[in-house]
PDB file of C-alpha atoms in Angstrom:
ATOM      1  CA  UNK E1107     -50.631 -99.976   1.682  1.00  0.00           C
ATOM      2  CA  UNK E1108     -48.119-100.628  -1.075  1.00  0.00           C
ATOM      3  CA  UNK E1109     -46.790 -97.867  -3.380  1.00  0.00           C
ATOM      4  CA  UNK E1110     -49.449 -97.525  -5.660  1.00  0.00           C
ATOM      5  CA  UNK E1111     -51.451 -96.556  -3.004  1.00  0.00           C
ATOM      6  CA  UNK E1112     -49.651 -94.462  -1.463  1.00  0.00           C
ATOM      7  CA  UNK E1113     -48.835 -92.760  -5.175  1.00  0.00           C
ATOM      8  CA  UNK E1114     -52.604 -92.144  -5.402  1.00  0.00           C
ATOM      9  CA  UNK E1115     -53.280 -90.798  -1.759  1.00  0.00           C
ATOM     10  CA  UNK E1116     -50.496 -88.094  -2.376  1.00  0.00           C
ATOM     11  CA  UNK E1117     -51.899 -86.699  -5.580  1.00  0.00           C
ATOM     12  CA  UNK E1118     -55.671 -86.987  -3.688  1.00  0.00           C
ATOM     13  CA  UNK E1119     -53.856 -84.806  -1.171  1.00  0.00           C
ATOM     14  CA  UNK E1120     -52.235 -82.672  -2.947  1.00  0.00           C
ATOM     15  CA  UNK E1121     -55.304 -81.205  -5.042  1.00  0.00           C
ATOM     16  CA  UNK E1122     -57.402 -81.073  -1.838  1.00  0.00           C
ATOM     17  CA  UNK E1123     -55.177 -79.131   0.331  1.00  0.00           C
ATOM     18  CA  UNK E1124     -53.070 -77.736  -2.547  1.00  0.00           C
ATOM     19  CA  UNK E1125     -54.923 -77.465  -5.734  1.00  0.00           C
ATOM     20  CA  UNK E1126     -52.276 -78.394  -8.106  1.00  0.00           C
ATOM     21  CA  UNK E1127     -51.334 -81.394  -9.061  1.00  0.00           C
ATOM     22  CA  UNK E1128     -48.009 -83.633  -7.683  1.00  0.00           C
ATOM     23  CA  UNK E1129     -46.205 -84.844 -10.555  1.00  0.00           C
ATOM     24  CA  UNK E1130     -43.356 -86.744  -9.487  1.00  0.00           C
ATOM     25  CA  UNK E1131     -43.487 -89.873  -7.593  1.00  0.00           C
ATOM     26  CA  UNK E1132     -44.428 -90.794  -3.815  1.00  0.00           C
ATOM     27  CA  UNK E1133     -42.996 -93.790  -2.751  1.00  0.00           C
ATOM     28  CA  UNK E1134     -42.042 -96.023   1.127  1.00  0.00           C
ATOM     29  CA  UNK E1135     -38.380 -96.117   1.635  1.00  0.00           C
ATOM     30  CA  UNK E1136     -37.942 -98.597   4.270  1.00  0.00           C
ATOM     31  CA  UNK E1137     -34.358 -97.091   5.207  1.00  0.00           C
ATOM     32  CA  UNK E1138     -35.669 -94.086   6.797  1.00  0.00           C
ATOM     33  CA  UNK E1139     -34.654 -94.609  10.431  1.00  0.00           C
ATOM     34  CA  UNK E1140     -35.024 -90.961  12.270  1.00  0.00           C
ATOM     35  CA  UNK E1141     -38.011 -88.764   9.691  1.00  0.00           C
ATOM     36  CA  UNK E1142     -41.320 -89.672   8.533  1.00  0.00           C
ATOM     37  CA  UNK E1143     -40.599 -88.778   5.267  1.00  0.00           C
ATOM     38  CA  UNK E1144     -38.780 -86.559   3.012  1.00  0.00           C
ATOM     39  CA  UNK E1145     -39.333 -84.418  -0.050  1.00  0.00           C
ATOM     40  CA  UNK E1146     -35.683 -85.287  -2.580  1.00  0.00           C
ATOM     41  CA  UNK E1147     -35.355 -81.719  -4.258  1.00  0.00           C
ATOM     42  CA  UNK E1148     -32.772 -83.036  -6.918  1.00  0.00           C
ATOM     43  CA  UNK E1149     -35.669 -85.476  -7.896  1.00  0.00           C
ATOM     44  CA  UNK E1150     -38.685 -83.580  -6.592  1.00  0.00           C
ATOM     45  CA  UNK E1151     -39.920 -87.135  -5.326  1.00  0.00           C
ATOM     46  CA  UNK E1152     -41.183 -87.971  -1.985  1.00  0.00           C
ATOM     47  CA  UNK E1153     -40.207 -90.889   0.182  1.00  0.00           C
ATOM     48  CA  UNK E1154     -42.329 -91.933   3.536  1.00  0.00           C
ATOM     49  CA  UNK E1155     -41.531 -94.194   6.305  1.00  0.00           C
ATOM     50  CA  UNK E1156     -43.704 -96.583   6.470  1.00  0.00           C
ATOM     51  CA  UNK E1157     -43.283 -97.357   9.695  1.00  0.00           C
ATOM     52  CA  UNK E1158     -45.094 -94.555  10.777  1.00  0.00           C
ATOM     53  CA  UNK E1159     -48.344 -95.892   8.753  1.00  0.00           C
ATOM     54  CA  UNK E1160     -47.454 -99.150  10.443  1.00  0.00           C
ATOM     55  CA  UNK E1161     -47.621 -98.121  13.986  1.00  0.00           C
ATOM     56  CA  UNK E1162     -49.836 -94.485  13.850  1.00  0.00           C
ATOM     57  CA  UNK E1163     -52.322 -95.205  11.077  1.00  0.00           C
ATOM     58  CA  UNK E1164     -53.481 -93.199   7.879  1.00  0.00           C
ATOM     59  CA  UNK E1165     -54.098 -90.023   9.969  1.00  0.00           C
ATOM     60  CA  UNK E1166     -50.298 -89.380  11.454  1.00  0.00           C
ATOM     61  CA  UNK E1167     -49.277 -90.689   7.284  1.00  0.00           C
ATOM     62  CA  UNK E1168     -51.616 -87.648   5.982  1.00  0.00           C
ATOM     63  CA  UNK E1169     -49.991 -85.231   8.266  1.00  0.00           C
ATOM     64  CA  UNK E1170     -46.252 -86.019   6.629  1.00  0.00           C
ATOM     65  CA  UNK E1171     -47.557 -85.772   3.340  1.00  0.00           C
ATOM     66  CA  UNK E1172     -48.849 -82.335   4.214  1.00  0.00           C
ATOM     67  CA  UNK E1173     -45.749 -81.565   5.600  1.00  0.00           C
ATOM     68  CA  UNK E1174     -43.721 -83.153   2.553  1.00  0.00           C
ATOM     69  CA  UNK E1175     -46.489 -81.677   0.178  1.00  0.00           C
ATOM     70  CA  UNK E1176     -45.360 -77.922   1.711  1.00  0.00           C
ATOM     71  CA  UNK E1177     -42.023 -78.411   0.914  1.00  0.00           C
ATOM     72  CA  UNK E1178     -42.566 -79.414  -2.560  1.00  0.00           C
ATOM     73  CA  UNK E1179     -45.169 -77.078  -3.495  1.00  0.00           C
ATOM     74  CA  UNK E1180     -42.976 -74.159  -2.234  1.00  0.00           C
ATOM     75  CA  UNK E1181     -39.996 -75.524  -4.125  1.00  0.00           C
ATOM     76  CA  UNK E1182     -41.459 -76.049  -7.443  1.00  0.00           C
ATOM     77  CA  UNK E1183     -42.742 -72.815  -7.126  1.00  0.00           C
ATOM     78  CA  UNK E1184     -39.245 -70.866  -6.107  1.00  0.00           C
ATOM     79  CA  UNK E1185     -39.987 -69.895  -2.838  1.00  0.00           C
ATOM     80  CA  UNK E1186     -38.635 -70.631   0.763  1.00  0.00           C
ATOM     81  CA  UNK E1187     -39.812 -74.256   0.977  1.00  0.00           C
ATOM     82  CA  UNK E1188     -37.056 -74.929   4.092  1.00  0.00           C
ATOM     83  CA  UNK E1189     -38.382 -75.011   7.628  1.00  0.00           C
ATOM     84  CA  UNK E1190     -37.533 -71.460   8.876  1.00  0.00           C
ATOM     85  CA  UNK E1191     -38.760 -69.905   6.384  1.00  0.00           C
ATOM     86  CA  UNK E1192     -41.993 -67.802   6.618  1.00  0.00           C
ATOM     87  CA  UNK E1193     -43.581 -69.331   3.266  1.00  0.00           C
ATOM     88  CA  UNK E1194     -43.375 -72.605   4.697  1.00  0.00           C
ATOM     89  CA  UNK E1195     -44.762 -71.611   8.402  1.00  0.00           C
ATOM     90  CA  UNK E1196     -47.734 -70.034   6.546  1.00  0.00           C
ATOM     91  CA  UNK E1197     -48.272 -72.624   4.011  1.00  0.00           C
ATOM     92  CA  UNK E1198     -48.049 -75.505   6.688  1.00  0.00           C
ATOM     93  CA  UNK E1199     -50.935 -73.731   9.052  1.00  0.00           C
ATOM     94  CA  UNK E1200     -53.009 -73.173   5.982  1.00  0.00           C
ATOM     95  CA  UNK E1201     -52.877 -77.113   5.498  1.00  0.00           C
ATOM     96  CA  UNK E1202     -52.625 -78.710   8.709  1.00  0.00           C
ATOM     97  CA  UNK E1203     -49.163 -79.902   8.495  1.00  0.00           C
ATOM     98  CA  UNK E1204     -47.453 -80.795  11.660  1.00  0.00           C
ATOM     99  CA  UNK E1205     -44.229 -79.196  11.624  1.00  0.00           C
ATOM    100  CA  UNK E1206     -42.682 -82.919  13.284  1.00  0.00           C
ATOM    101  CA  UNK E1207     -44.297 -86.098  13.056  1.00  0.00           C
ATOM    102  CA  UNK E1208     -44.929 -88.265  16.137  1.00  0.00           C
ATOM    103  CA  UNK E1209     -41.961 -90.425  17.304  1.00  0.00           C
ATOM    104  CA  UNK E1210     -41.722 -93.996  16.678  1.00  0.00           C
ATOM    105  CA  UNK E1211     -41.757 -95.988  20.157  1.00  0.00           C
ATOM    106  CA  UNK E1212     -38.494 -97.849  19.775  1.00  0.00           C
ATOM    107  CA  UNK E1213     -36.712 -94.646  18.354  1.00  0.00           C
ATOM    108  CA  UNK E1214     -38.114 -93.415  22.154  1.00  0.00           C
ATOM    109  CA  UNK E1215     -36.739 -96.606  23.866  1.00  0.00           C
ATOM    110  CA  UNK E1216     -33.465 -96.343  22.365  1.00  0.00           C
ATOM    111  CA  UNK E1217     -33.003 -92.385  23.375  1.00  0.00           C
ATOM    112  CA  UNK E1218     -34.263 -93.565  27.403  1.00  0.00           C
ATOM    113  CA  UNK E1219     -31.109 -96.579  26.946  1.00  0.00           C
ATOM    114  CA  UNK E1220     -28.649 -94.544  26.572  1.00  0.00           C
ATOM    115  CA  UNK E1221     -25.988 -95.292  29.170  1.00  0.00           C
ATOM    116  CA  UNK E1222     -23.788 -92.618  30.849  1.00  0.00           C
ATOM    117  CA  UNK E1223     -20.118 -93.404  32.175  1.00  0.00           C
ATOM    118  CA  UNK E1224     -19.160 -91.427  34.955  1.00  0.00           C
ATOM    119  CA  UNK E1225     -15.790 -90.170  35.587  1.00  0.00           C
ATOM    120  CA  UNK E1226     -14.156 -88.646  38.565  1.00  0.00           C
ATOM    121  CA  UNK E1227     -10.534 -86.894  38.828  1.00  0.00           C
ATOM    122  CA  UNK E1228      -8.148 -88.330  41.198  1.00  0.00           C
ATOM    123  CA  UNK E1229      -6.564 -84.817  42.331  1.00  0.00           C
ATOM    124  CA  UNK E1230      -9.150 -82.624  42.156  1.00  0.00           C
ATOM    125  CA  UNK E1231     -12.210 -84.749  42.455  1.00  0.00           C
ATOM    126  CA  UNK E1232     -14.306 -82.919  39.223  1.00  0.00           C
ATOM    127  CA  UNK E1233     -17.114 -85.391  37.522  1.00  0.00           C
ATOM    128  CA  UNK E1234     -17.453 -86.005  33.968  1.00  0.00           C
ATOM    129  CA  UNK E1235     -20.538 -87.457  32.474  1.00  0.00           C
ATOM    130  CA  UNK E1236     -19.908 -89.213  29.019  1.00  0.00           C
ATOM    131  CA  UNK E1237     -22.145 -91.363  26.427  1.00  0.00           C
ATOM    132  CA  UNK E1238     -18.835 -92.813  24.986  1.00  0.00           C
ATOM    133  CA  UNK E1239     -16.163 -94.560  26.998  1.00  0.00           C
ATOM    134  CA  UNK E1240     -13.327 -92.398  27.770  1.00  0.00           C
ATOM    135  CA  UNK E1241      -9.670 -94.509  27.703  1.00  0.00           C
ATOM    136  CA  UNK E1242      -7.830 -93.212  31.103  1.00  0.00           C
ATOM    137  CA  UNK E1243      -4.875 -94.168  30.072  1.00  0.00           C
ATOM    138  CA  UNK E1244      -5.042 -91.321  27.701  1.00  0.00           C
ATOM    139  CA  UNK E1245      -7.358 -88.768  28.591  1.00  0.00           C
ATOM    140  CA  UNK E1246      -6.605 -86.569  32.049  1.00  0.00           C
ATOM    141  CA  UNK E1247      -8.501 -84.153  33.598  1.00  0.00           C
ATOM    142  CA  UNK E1248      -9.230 -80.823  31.580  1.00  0.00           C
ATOM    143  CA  UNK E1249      -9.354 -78.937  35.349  1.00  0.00           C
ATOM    144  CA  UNK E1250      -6.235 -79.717  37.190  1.00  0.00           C
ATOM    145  CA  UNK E1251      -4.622 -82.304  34.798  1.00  0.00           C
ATOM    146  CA  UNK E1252      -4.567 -85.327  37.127  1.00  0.00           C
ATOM    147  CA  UNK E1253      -5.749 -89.245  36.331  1.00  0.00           C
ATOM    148  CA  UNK E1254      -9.396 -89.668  35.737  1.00  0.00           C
ATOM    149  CA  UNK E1255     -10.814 -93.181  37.549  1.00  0.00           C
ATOM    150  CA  UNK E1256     -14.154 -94.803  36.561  1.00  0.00           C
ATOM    151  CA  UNK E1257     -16.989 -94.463  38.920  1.00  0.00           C
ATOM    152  CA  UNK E1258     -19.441 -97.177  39.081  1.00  0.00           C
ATOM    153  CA  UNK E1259     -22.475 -96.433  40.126  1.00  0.00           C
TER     154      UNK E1259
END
């Protein structure tokens, strides 16, 4: 699916679930790492990762341009078009728009690889669990004080 395509689907959409018309421009932004799209209110465009067509297929790509659809409509129209608001709760059940889009399976692989550093004081023996490295030549326990030491595990 190029952008074209995707331009046409989006308007198709948008009358069906929406009946009004999209006016600005749908497009793939192949940057987007963590969403499966977004709705650009300075520009009222819409960009979708295409990844998620890649991997999930047209159905999981209709369901973000629900979602993206919601926020636009609301927004064009002045009314709550962010997440918590009730306007876009309501107007998302009305359409079938997932309120989060499936995650990609290497975004899941890379949250499971996350490694964890274990550190243990030297005086009072208290455990600290940390994503990052922590330099013990500067960094001391926040307990007692004393020299934190590496734990392998």
């Amino acid at each position: 699916m190029n952008d074209q395509q995707l331009q046409n689907l989006v308007e198709k959409i948008s009358l069906e679930y929406f009946n009004r018309q999209f006016k600005h421009k749908a497009v793939f932004n192949k940057r987007l790492r963590t969403t499966g799209g977004r709705y650009i209110l300075q520009t009222g465009n819409i960009e979708i990762n295409k990844k998620y067509y890649d991997v999930y297929g047209e159905k999981e790509l209709i369901g973000i341009i629900k979602h993206e659809l919601c926020h636009y409509h609301l927004h064009q129209n002045k009314m709550g078009y962010r997440h918590k608001d009730q306007h876009f709760k309501q107007l998302a059940s009305q359409v079938g728009a997932p309120r989060y889009c499936t995650p990609l399976p290497e975004t899941l692989e890379r949250k499971r690889s996350v490694q964890i550093y274990q550190y243990q004081c030297s005086n009072c023996g208290l455990i600290y669990k940390r994503k990052r490295r922590v330099d013990t030549n500067r960094f001391v326990c926040g307990k007692c004080g004393g020299r934190l030491v590496k734990v392998d595990k």
